C-alpha cells in the first residue's frame, strides 16, 4: 500500500502564464504531476516536504485555522476590482492565485480555477472548498452570478468582512493587555509559592513556633508543587484540547453561548456584536436578492451564537406561517427592544434592508465604544484581584513574624 505524503510544487498556468505555488498530498511525484495536469497546470518542480525535525508540521485536532475575515475581505475586494475592470473570470482567478499569500486560500483558488475551466460555475467551484469559503460568501456569489452583478456582490462581501475584521481587531487589542498582565501575575504567584515560600518555611522552622493557618496553607502548597504544577499543566492542556475539539458541538454551545451573553463586562459587548453581525449579514443578503428564508438560515449559522440561531429559527417559522418578522425577535432575549421595533417599521414601510443596515451601523458603533472602554473597565478589576491575591500571600508569609514579635513583647 502506497504511503501518501505531502509535496511542495511550482506549476505554470498555460492560460494566464502565472506561476502557481502550493502543497498537495499524493503517493509519489508522478502522482502529483498527474493531479496538476488534471487541473490544467504544467508542473515545474515537485519536492517532498520533510516531516521530521524542525520542518515537521504538528497538527492538533481542533486547531485547523480557517481563512481570516481580513484575508477574505482582501480577496473579495481584489476580485471585485478585477471583474469590474472588465477582466475575464479565468484571468482574474489566475491573477488572484499569483497574488494571494494565504496558505489555505491559494490552493483553494487553484482548485476553483481548474473547476471553472472544466465548465463549473464560480459558486459551485467555491462550494467544493467549504473550509475556505463560508456559506455567506457562497450565497452572495451565487446570486451575483445569476443576476449578472458579480462585481458589486463581491464588493458588498468585501465591505462586510472588512467591518467584521475591524471589530475583531479592536476587541483583540482591548483584551490583549489585560490577558498578558494576568498571565504574568499567575506566573509570579507560582514562582513565589515554588521558590520564595520554601525560604521563609526554613526560617520559620528554626523558630519552632506554631505557624498561623494561612502560612500553613502556603507551606503545604509549596511542598506539593512538585506534583501540583505538572498536574495543573496536564489538566489545563487536556481541557484546552477538549474545548478546541468540542466547542462547535450542539451540546456545548447550548450551555456556553448563553453564558457568554450574560458575563459581566464581556456579555454586553458579545450581545452587541451578535446583533450587529446578524443585522449586517441579513441586510447584505436581502439587498443582494437572496430569498429571506435562505438568508435567515445562512445568517443564523454565521452568527456564531446558539441563542441567536434559535431566535433566527423562530423567525423562519414565523415567516413560513405568513406571520410577522418582528414578533419572534421581540420574544428572543438576545435582541434589545430597539431591534424588533425598527424591524417592524421596516416591514410596514418596505424598507427592511435599510432598517437592518441602520441597526448594524448603530450596534457596530456601540461595540466600538464599548471595546475602547473595555481595557479601562478590566484594569481596575484586575488590579484589585491581583492585589488581594499577592497581598494575601505576603501577609501570610509575614504573619509568623508578627506573632513572634507579639510574644517577645509580652515577655
PDB file of C-alpha atoms in Angstrom, residues 157-377:
ATOM      1  CA  UNK A 157     -18.876  40.881   0.664  1.00  0.00           C
ATOM      2  CA  UNK A 158     -15.549  42.699   0.958  1.00  0.00           C
ATOM      3  CA  UNK A 159     -17.126  45.559   2.899  1.00  0.00           C
ATOM      4  CA  UNK A 160     -18.915  43.146   5.218  1.00  0.00           C
ATOM      5  CA  UNK A 161     -15.776  41.156   6.060  1.00  0.00           C
ATOM      6  CA  UNK A 162     -13.738  44.339   6.401  1.00  0.00           C
ATOM      7  CA  UNK A 163     -16.066  45.626   9.103  1.00  0.00           C
ATOM      8  CA  UNK A 164     -16.069  42.260  10.841  1.00  0.00           C
ATOM      9  CA  UNK A 165     -12.254  42.149  10.789  1.00  0.00           C
ATOM     10  CA  UNK A 166     -12.089  45.672  12.245  1.00  0.00           C
ATOM     11  CA  UNK A 167     -14.388  44.687  15.119  1.00  0.00           C
ATOM     12  CA  UNK A 168     -12.338  41.569  15.826  1.00  0.00           C
ATOM     13  CA  UNK A 169      -9.094  43.566  15.832  1.00  0.00           C
ATOM     14  CA  UNK A 170     -10.498  46.175  18.247  1.00  0.00           C
ATOM     15  CA  UNK A 171     -11.700  43.546  20.697  1.00  0.00           C
ATOM     16  CA  UNK A 172      -8.401  41.662  20.425  1.00  0.00           C
ATOM     17  CA  UNK A 173      -6.463  44.865  21.091  1.00  0.00           C
ATOM     18  CA  UNK A 174      -8.628  45.694  24.122  1.00  0.00           C
ATOM     19  CA  UNK A 175      -8.230  42.236  25.671  1.00  0.00           C
ATOM     20  CA  UNK A 176      -4.533  41.632  24.880  1.00  0.00           C
ATOM     21  CA  UNK A 177      -3.010  43.865  27.575  1.00  0.00           C
ATOM     22  CA  UNK A 178      -5.137  42.576  30.493  1.00  0.00           C
ATOM     23  CA  UNK A 179      -4.532  38.996  29.360  1.00  0.00           C
ATOM     24  CA  UNK A 180      -0.756  39.471  29.317  1.00  0.00           C
ATOM     25  CA  UNK A 181      -0.854  41.103  32.774  1.00  0.00           C
ATOM     26  CA  UNK A 182      -2.971  38.238  34.147  1.00  0.00           C
ATOM     27  CA  UNK A 183      -0.636  35.562  32.743  1.00  0.00           C
ATOM     28  CA  UNK A 184       2.468  37.303  34.133  1.00  0.00           C
ATOM     29  CA  UNK A 185       0.785  37.689  37.532  1.00  0.00           C
ATOM     30  CA  UNK A 186      -0.166  33.996  37.615  1.00  0.00           C
ATOM     31  CA  UNK A 187       3.394  33.027  36.760  1.00  0.00           C
ATOM     32  CA  UNK A 188       4.613  35.355  39.522  1.00  0.00           C
ATOM     33  CA  UNK A 189       2.299  33.718  42.075  1.00  0.00           C
ATOM     34  CA  UNK A 190       3.507  30.253  41.066  1.00  0.00           C
ATOM     35  CA  UNK A 191       7.131  31.427  41.319  1.00  0.00           C
ATOM     36  CA  UNK A 192       6.521  32.810  44.824  1.00  0.00           C
ATOM     37  CA  UNK A 193       4.931  29.563  46.025  1.00  0.00           C
ATOM     38  CA  UNK A 194       7.629  27.416  44.414  1.00  0.00           C
ATOM     39  CA  UNK A 195      10.806  29.362  45.264  1.00  0.00           C
ATOM     40  CA  UNK A 196      10.157  32.057  47.894  1.00  0.00           C
ATOM     41  CA  UNK A 197       7.849  30.254  50.335  1.00  0.00           C
ATOM     42  CA  UNK A 198      10.441  27.457  50.980  1.00  0.00           C
ATOM     43  CA  UNK A 199      12.976  30.110  52.089  1.00  0.00           C
ATOM     44  CA  UNK A 200      10.503  31.507  54.623  1.00  0.00           C
ATOM     45  CA  UNK A 201       9.480  27.980  55.661  1.00  0.00           C
ATOM     46  CA  UNK A 202      13.053  27.049  56.562  1.00  0.00           C
ATOM     47  CA  UNK A 203      13.338  30.267  58.591  1.00  0.00           C
ATOM     48  CA  UNK A 204      10.039  29.587  60.385  1.00  0.00           C
ATOM     49  CA  UNK A 205      11.024  26.002  61.239  1.00  0.00           C
ATOM     50  CA  UNK A 206      14.105  27.274  63.073  1.00  0.00           C
ATOM     51  CA  UNK A 207      11.879  29.473  65.264  1.00  0.00           C
ATOM     52  CA  UNK A 208       9.942  26.442  66.493  1.00  0.00           C
ATOM     53  CA  UNK A 209       6.642  28.313  66.938  1.00  0.00           C
ATOM     54  CA  UNK A 210       3.196  27.294  65.651  1.00  0.00           C
ATOM     55  CA  UNK A 211       2.515  28.769  62.214  1.00  0.00           C
ATOM     56  CA  UNK A 212      -0.781  30.601  61.524  1.00  0.00           C
ATOM     57  CA  UNK A 213      -3.282  28.777  59.291  1.00  0.00           C
ATOM     58  CA  UNK A 214      -2.756  30.960  56.140  1.00  0.00           C
ATOM     59  CA  UNK A 215       1.008  30.388  56.395  1.00  0.00           C
ATOM     60  CA  UNK A 216       0.486  26.641  56.857  1.00  0.00           C
ATOM     61  CA  UNK A 217      -1.616  26.548  53.688  1.00  0.00           C
ATOM     62  CA  UNK A 218       1.140  28.285  51.708  1.00  0.00           C
ATOM     63  CA  UNK A 219       3.786  25.924  53.105  1.00  0.00           C
ATOM     64  CA  UNK A 220       1.707  22.845  52.223  1.00  0.00           C
ATOM     65  CA  UNK A 221       1.150  24.189  48.698  1.00  0.00           C
ATOM     66  CA  UNK A 222       4.857  24.891  48.319  1.00  0.00           C
ATOM     67  CA  UNK A 223       5.851  21.370  49.413  1.00  0.00           C
ATOM     68  CA  UNK A 224       3.390  19.792  46.984  1.00  0.00           C
ATOM     69  CA  UNK A 225       4.184  21.975  43.961  1.00  0.00           C
ATOM     70  CA  UNK A 226       6.405  19.164  42.643  1.00  0.00           C
ATOM     71  CA  UNK A 227       3.283  17.246  41.611  1.00  0.00           C
ATOM     72  CA  UNK A 228       0.669  20.044  41.632  1.00  0.00           C
ATOM     73  CA  UNK A 229       2.381  22.032  38.854  1.00  0.00           C
ATOM     74  CA  UNK A 230       2.736  19.114  36.359  1.00  0.00           C
ATOM     75  CA  UNK A 231      -0.820  18.017  37.161  1.00  0.00           C
ATOM     76  CA  UNK A 232      -2.065  21.581  36.585  1.00  0.00           C
ATOM     77  CA  UNK A 233      -0.311  21.737  33.202  1.00  0.00           C
ATOM     78  CA  UNK A 234      -1.774  18.372  32.165  1.00  0.00           C
ATOM     79  CA  UNK A 235      -5.297  19.341  33.246  1.00  0.00           C
ATOM     80  CA  UNK A 236      -5.136  22.744  31.517  1.00  0.00           C
ATOM     81  CA  UNK A 237      -3.785  21.165  28.309  1.00  0.00           C
ATOM     82  CA  UNK A 238      -6.442  18.430  28.362  1.00  0.00           C
ATOM     83  CA  UNK A 239      -9.251  20.937  28.946  1.00  0.00           C
ATOM     84  CA  UNK A 240      -7.913  23.181  26.179  1.00  0.00           C
ATOM     85  CA  UNK A 241      -7.700  20.335  23.643  1.00  0.00           C
ATOM     86  CA  UNK A 242     -11.180  19.103  24.617  1.00  0.00           C
ATOM     87  CA  UNK A 243     -12.531  22.624  24.230  1.00  0.00           C
ATOM     88  CA  UNK A 244     -10.969  23.129  20.796  1.00  0.00           C
ATOM     89  CA  UNK A 245     -12.432  19.831  19.605  1.00  0.00           C
ATOM     90  CA  UNK A 246     -15.916  20.229  21.103  1.00  0.00           C
ATOM     91  CA  UNK A 247     -16.617  23.973  21.184  1.00  0.00           C
ATOM     92  CA  UNK A 248     -18.691  23.821  17.986  1.00  0.00           C
ATOM     93  CA  UNK A 249     -20.855  20.871  19.047  1.00  0.00           C
ATOM     94  CA  UNK A 250     -24.526  21.471  19.819  1.00  0.00           C
ATOM     95  CA  UNK A 251     -24.419  20.240  23.428  1.00  0.00           C
ATOM     96  CA  UNK A 252     -21.500  22.537  24.315  1.00  0.00           C
ATOM     97  CA  UNK A 253     -22.839  25.610  22.525  1.00  0.00           C
ATOM     98  CA  UNK A 254     -26.257  25.277  24.224  1.00  0.00           C
ATOM     99  CA  UNK A 255     -24.507  25.736  27.566  1.00  0.00           C
ATOM    100  CA  UNK A 256     -21.630  28.096  26.733  1.00  0.00           C
ATOM    101  CA  UNK A 257     -23.213  30.610  24.324  1.00  0.00           C
ATOM    102  CA  UNK A 258     -25.968  31.827  26.714  1.00  0.00           C
ATOM    103  CA  UNK A 259     -23.316  32.226  29.444  1.00  0.00           C
ATOM    104  CA  UNK A 260     -21.196  34.355  27.106  1.00  0.00           C
ATOM    105  CA  UNK A 261     -24.069  36.798  26.622  1.00  0.00           C
ATOM    106  CA  UNK A 262     -24.624  37.125  30.397  1.00  0.00           C
ATOM    107  CA  UNK A 263     -20.995  37.508  31.518  1.00  0.00           C
ATOM    108  CA  UNK A 264     -20.152  40.742  33.362  1.00  0.00           C
ATOM    109  CA  UNK A 265     -18.207  43.272  31.269  1.00  0.00           C
ATOM    110  CA  UNK A 266     -17.900  40.952  28.217  1.00  0.00           C
ATOM    111  CA  UNK A 267     -21.582  39.933  27.970  1.00  0.00           C
ATOM    112  CA  UNK A 268     -22.958  43.283  26.711  1.00  0.00           C
ATOM    113  CA  UNK A 269     -20.157  43.511  24.124  1.00  0.00           C
ATOM    114  CA  UNK A 270     -20.859  39.956  22.896  1.00  0.00           C
ATOM    115  CA  UNK A 271     -24.590  40.732  22.639  1.00  0.00           C
ATOM    116  CA  UNK A 272     -23.999  43.915  20.631  1.00  0.00           C
ATOM    117  CA  UNK A 273     -21.580  42.076  18.335  1.00  0.00           C
ATOM    118  CA  UNK A 274     -24.118  39.307  17.729  1.00  0.00           C
ATOM    119  CA  UNK A 275     -26.872  41.827  16.898  1.00  0.00           C
ATOM    120  CA  UNK A 276     -24.554  43.831  14.632  1.00  0.00           C
ATOM    121  CA  UNK A 277     -23.388  40.718  12.761  1.00  0.00           C
ATOM    122  CA  UNK A 278     -26.955  39.414  12.348  1.00  0.00           C
ATOM    123  CA  UNK A 279     -28.258  42.754  11.053  1.00  0.00           C
ATOM    124  CA  UNK A 280     -25.326  43.429   8.717  1.00  0.00           C
ATOM    125  CA  UNK A 281     -25.310  39.967   7.160  1.00  0.00           C
ATOM    126  CA  UNK A 282     -29.084  39.830   6.700  1.00  0.00           C
ATOM    127  CA  UNK A 283     -29.182  43.333   5.220  1.00  0.00           C
ATOM    128  CA  UNK A 284     -26.424  42.462   2.753  1.00  0.00           C
ATOM    129  CA  UNK A 285     -28.074  39.206   1.668  1.00  0.00           C
ATOM    130  CA  UNK A 286     -31.549  40.683   1.244  1.00  0.00           C
ATOM    131  CA  UNK A 287     -30.071  43.606  -0.695  1.00  0.00           C
ATOM    132  CA  UNK A 288     -28.312  41.114  -2.995  1.00  0.00           C
ATOM    133  CA  UNK A 289     -31.603  39.351  -3.694  1.00  0.00           C
ATOM    134  CA  UNK A 290     -31.219  36.204  -1.589  1.00  0.00           C
ATOM    135  CA  UNK A 291     -34.664  34.821  -0.578  1.00  0.00           C
ATOM    136  CA  UNK A 292     -35.419  35.714   3.037  1.00  0.00           C
ATOM    137  CA  UNK A 293     -35.833  32.113   4.292  1.00  0.00           C
ATOM    138  CA  UNK A 294     -32.494  31.078   2.785  1.00  0.00           C
ATOM    139  CA  UNK A 295     -30.862  34.292   4.016  1.00  0.00           C
ATOM    140  CA  UNK A 296     -32.070  33.704   7.581  1.00  0.00           C
ATOM    141  CA  UNK A 297     -30.763  30.136   7.553  1.00  0.00           C
ATOM    142  CA  UNK A 298     -27.281  31.273   6.490  1.00  0.00           C
ATOM    143  CA  UNK A 299     -27.257  34.293   8.809  1.00  0.00           C
ATOM    144  CA  UNK A 300     -28.170  32.051  11.739  1.00  0.00           C
ATOM    145  CA  UNK A 301     -25.215  29.767  11.002  1.00  0.00           C
ATOM    146  CA  UNK A 302     -22.889  32.764  10.605  1.00  0.00           C
ATOM    147  CA  UNK A 303     -23.994  34.360  13.904  1.00  0.00           C
ATOM    148  CA  UNK A 304     -21.609  32.143  15.899  1.00  0.00           C
ATOM    149  CA  UNK A 305     -24.036  32.021  18.834  1.00  0.00           C
ATOM    150  CA  UNK A 306     -26.571  29.321  19.679  1.00  0.00           C
ATOM    151  CA  UNK A 307     -29.082  31.777  21.203  1.00  0.00           C
ATOM    152  CA  UNK A 308     -29.109  33.871  18.022  1.00  0.00           C
ATOM    153  CA  UNK A 309     -29.526  30.737  15.890  1.00  0.00           C
ATOM    154  CA  UNK A 310     -32.588  29.709  17.921  1.00  0.00           C
ATOM    155  CA  UNK A 311     -34.085  33.177  17.582  1.00  0.00           C
ATOM    156  CA  UNK A 312     -33.478  33.146  13.821  1.00  0.00           C
ATOM    157  CA  UNK A 313     -35.092  29.688  13.593  1.00  0.00           C
ATOM    158  CA  UNK A 314     -38.209  31.084  15.295  1.00  0.00           C
ATOM    159  CA  UNK A 315     -38.239  33.976  12.804  1.00  0.00           C
ATOM    160  CA  UNK A 316     -38.057  31.498   9.900  1.00  0.00           C
ATOM    161  CA  UNK A 317     -41.013  29.522  11.255  1.00  0.00           C
ATOM    162  CA  UNK A 318     -42.999  32.730  11.721  1.00  0.00           C
ATOM    163  CA  UNK A 319     -42.355  33.851   8.131  1.00  0.00           C
ATOM    164  CA  UNK A 320     -43.205  30.401   6.751  1.00  0.00           C
ATOM    165  CA  UNK A 321     -46.531  30.643   8.575  1.00  0.00           C
ATOM    166  CA  UNK A 322     -47.162  34.043   6.984  1.00  0.00           C
ATOM    167  CA  UNK A 323     -46.680  35.941  10.224  1.00  0.00           C
ATOM    168  CA  UNK A 324     -44.530  38.894  11.237  1.00  0.00           C
ATOM    169  CA  UNK A 325     -40.735  39.081  11.239  1.00  0.00           C
ATOM    170  CA  UNK A 326     -40.578  41.315  14.307  1.00  0.00           C
ATOM    171  CA  UNK A 327     -42.713  39.322  16.801  1.00  0.00           C
ATOM    172  CA  UNK A 328     -40.251  36.395  17.273  1.00  0.00           C
ATOM    173  CA  UNK A 329     -37.390  38.893  17.609  1.00  0.00           C
ATOM    174  CA  UNK A 330     -39.249  40.656  20.416  1.00  0.00           C
ATOM    175  CA  UNK A 331     -39.611  37.331  22.276  1.00  0.00           C
ATOM    176  CA  UNK A 332     -35.896  36.487  21.968  1.00  0.00           C
ATOM    177  CA  UNK A 333     -33.809  37.624  24.943  1.00  0.00           C
ATOM    178  CA  UNK A 334     -30.705  38.287  22.853  1.00  0.00           C
ATOM    179  CA  UNK A 335     -32.208  41.156  20.817  1.00  0.00           C
ATOM    180  CA  UNK A 336     -32.689  44.539  22.567  1.00  0.00           C
ATOM    181  CA  UNK A 337     -36.140  46.153  22.340  1.00  0.00           C
ATOM    182  CA  UNK A 338     -34.984  48.619  19.676  1.00  0.00           C
ATOM    183  CA  UNK A 339     -34.285  45.847  17.130  1.00  0.00           C
ATOM    184  CA  UNK A 340     -37.811  44.374  16.763  1.00  0.00           C
ATOM    185  CA  UNK A 341     -39.304  47.875  16.789  1.00  0.00           C
ATOM    186  CA  UNK A 342     -37.110  49.043  13.891  1.00  0.00           C
ATOM    187  CA  UNK A 343     -37.656  45.761  12.028  1.00  0.00           C
ATOM    188  CA  UNK A 344     -41.423  46.194  12.439  1.00  0.00           C
ATOM    189  CA  UNK A 345     -41.219  49.708  10.971  1.00  0.00           C
ATOM    190  CA  UNK A 346     -39.079  48.359   8.114  1.00  0.00           C
ATOM    191  CA  UNK A 347     -41.635  45.628   7.378  1.00  0.00           C
ATOM    192  CA  UNK A 348     -44.548  48.071   7.319  1.00  0.00           C
ATOM    193  CA  UNK A 349     -42.766  50.686   5.191  1.00  0.00           C
ATOM    194  CA  UNK A 350     -40.984  48.283   2.829  1.00  0.00           C
ATOM    195  CA  UNK A 351     -37.544  49.480   3.978  1.00  0.00           C
ATOM    196  CA  UNK A 352     -36.424  46.370   5.860  1.00  0.00           C
ATOM    197  CA  UNK A 353     -32.968  46.353   4.213  1.00  0.00           C
ATOM    198  CA  UNK A 354     -32.335  49.973   5.161  1.00  0.00           C
ATOM    199  CA  UNK A 355     -33.571  49.425   8.722  1.00  0.00           C
ATOM    200  CA  UNK A 356     -31.321  46.377   9.190  1.00  0.00           C
ATOM    201  CA  UNK A 357     -28.379  48.372   7.858  1.00  0.00           C
ATOM    202  CA  UNK A 358     -29.151  51.185  10.323  1.00  0.00           C
ATOM    203  CA  UNK A 359     -29.336  48.679  13.191  1.00  0.00           C
ATOM    204  CA  UNK A 360     -25.971  47.239  12.147  1.00  0.00           C
ATOM    205  CA  UNK A 361     -24.395  50.722  11.982  1.00  0.00           C
ATOM    206  CA  UNK A 362     -25.744  51.615  15.424  1.00  0.00           C
ATOM    207  CA  UNK A 363     -24.540  48.471  17.163  1.00  0.00           C
ATOM    208  CA  UNK A 364     -21.178  48.485  15.391  1.00  0.00           C
ATOM    209  CA  UNK A 365     -20.658  51.993  16.809  1.00  0.00           C
ATOM    210  CA  UNK A 366     -21.774  50.682  20.219  1.00  0.00           C
ATOM    211  CA  UNK A 367     -19.269  47.819  20.016  1.00  0.00           C
ATOM    212  CA  UNK A 368     -16.509  50.238  19.019  1.00  0.00           C
ATOM    213  CA  UNK A 369     -17.290  52.472  22.013  1.00  0.00           C
ATOM    214  CA  UNK A 370     -17.540  49.501  24.371  1.00  0.00           C
ATOM    215  CA  UNK A 371     -14.251  47.975  23.222  1.00  0.00           C
ATOM    216  CA  UNK A 372     -12.454  51.297  23.637  1.00  0.00           C
ATOM    217  CA  UNK A 373     -13.645  51.319  27.264  1.00  0.00           C
ATOM    218  CA  UNK A 374     -13.017  47.610  27.827  1.00  0.00           C
ATOM    219  CA  UNK A 375      -9.416  47.970  28.986  1.00  0.00           C
ATOM    220  CA  UNK A 376     -10.349  50.836  31.300  1.00  0.00           C
ATOM    221  CA  UNK A 377     -13.070  48.624  32.815  1.00  0.00           C
TER     222      UNK A 377
END
